XYZ file of C-alpha atoms in Angstrom:
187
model
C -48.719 -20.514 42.169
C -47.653 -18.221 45.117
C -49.811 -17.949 48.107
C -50.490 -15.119 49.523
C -48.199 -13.986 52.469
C -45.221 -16.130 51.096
C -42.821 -14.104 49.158
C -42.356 -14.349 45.240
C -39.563 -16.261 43.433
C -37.302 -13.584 41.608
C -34.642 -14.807 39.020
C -31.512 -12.776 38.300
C -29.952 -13.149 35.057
C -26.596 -11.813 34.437
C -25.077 -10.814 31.315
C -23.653 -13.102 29.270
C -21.849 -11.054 27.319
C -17.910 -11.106 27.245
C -16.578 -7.064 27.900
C -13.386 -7.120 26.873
C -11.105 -9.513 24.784
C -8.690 -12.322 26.779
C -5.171 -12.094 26.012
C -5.272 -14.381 23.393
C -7.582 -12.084 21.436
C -5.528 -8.627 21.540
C -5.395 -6.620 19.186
C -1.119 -6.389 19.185
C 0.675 -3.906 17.312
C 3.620 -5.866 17.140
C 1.740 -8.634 15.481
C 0.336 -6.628 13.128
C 3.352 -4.375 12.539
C 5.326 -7.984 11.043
C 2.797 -8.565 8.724
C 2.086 -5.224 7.519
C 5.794 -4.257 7.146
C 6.212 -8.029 5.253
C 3.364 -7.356 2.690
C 4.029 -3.785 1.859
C 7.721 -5.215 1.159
C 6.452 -8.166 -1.086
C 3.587 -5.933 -3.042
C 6.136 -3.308 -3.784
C 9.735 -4.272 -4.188
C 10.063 -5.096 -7.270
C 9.862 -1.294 -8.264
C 13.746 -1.152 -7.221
C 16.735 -0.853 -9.479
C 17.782 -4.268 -10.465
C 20.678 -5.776 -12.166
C 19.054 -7.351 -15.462
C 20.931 -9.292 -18.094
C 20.470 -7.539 -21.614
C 21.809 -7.812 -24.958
C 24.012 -4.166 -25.831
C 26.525 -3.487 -28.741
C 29.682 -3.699 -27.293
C 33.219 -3.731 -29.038
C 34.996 -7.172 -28.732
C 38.229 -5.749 -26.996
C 40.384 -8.780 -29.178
C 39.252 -7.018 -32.132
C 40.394 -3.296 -32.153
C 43.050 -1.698 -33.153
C 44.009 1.832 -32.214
C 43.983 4.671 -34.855
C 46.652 7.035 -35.186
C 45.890 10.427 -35.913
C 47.432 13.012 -37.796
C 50.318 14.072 -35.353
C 50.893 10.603 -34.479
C 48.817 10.801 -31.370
C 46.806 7.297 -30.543
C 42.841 8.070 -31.328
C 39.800 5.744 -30.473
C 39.856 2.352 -30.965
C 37.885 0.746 -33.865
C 36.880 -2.870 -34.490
C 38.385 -4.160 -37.028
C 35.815 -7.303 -37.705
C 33.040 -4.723 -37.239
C 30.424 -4.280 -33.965
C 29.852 -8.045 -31.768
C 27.084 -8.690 -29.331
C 27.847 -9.487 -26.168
C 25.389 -9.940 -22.988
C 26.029 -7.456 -20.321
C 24.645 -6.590 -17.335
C 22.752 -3.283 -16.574
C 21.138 -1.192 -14.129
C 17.545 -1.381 -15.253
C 15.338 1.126 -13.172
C 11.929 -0.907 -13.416
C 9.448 1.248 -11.148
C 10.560 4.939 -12.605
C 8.489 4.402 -15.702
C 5.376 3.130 -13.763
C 5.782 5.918 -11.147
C 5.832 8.897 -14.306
C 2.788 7.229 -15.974
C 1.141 7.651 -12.543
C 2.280 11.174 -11.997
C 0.786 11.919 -15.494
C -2.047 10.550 -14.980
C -1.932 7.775 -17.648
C -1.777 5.025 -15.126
C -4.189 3.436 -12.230
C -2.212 0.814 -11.405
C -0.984 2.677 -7.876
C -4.900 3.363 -7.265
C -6.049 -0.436 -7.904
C -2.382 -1.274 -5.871
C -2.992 0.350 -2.459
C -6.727 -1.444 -2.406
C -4.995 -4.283 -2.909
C -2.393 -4.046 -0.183
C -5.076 -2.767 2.189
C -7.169 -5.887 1.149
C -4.256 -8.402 1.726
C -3.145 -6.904 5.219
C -6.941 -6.975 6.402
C -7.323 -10.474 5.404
C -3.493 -11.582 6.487
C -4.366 -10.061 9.985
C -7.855 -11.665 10.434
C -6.854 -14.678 9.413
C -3.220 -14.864 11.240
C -4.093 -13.167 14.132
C -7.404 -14.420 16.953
C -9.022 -11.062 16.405
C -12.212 -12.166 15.734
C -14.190 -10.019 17.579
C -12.154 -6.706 16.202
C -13.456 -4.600 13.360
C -9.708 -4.430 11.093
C -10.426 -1.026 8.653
C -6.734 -0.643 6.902
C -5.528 2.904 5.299
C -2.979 2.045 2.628
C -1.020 5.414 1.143
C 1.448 5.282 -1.852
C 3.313 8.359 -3.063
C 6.335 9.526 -5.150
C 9.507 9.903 -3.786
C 10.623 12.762 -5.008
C 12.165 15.355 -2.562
C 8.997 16.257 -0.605
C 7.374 15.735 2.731
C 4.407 14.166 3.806
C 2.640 13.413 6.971
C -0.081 11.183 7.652
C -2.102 11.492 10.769
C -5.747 10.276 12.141
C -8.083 10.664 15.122
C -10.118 7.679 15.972
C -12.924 7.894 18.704
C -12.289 4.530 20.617
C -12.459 3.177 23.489
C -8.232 2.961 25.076
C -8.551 -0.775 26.866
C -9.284 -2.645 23.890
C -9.170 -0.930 20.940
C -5.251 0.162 19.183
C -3.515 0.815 15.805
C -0.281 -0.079 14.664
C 1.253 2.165 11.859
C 3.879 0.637 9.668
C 6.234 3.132 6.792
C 7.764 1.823 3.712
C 10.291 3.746 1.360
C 12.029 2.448 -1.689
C 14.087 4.401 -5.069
C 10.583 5.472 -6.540
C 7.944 5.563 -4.276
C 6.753 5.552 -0.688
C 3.750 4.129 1.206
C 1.936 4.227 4.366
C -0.273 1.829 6.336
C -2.200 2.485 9.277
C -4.056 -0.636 10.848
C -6.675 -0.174 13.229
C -8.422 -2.752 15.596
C -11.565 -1.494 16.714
C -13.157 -4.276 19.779
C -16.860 -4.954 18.790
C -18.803 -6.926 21.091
């Protein structure tokens, strides 16, 4: 106990709290552009034009003989041992039937696709990344290529020494998507 006349003890106690992230904890838009850019790329190539193998009636060239018509001009060829299967290959559009069942309407698979995307880049850039102390929120947007523009913008109230986004485009035959990533700091 404190006499009286001496003067009392006081105890300062400083925050313990940690402000601002150390460098190892940025939130880098480089970073997260990489793994963005590589996951929209794996989700949604295989919607190109692809060379596929496939079985098509084709004329055995060995087996034709040319016609001659009635002013002794050279017609078509015809087979003479009828119509053989070969295996050629063909230009197979994959994603164009996907993308019209989508524009129509008939299809969610684009809805349930960009949740997914947004979901794996989240996850891919807590989990790659030391951003553990950074709220991730991910805005994935897939649309038809098809002779239109788009732009995507967004306002974000943050705070400009720790917080940033990093914005990452991706355009094939048949569609194109966006992805915005933002790091928010929470402390």
């Amino acid at each position: 106990m404190a006499e009286m006349g001496q003067p009392k003890e006081e105890i300062v106690v400083l925050p313990t709290y940690i402000m601002s992230p150390d460098e190892t904890e940025k939130f880098y838009p480089s970073e997260v552009k990489k793994i963005a850019t590589s996951i929209l790329a794996a989700e949604l190539d295989f919607m190109t034009t692809k060379l596929e193998e496939v079985e098509k009636d084709v004329v055995d060239e060995d087996a034709t003989e040319n016609k001659v018509g009635k002013y002794g001009t050279k017609e078509a060829k015809e087979p003479k041992g009828g119509w053989k299967m070969k295996k050629v290959k063909v230009m197979v559009p994959v994603g164009k039937g996907l993308v019209d069942d989508w524009m129509d309407g008939e299809s969610e698979f684009f809805d349930n696709l960009s949740s997914s995307i947004s979901d794996k880049i989240r996850s891919e850039v807590k989990g790659s990344l030391n951003v553990m102390r950074y709220k991730i929120v991910v805005q994935v947007t897939i649309g038809q290529l098809k002779d239109q523009a788009v732009r995507i913008t967004s306002r974000c109230l943050w705070d400009t020494q720790t917080d940033n986004y990093a914005s990452v485009d991706y355009k094939n035959e048949f569609v194109w998507a966006s992805a915005i990533v933002f790091g928010l700091y929470a402390e």
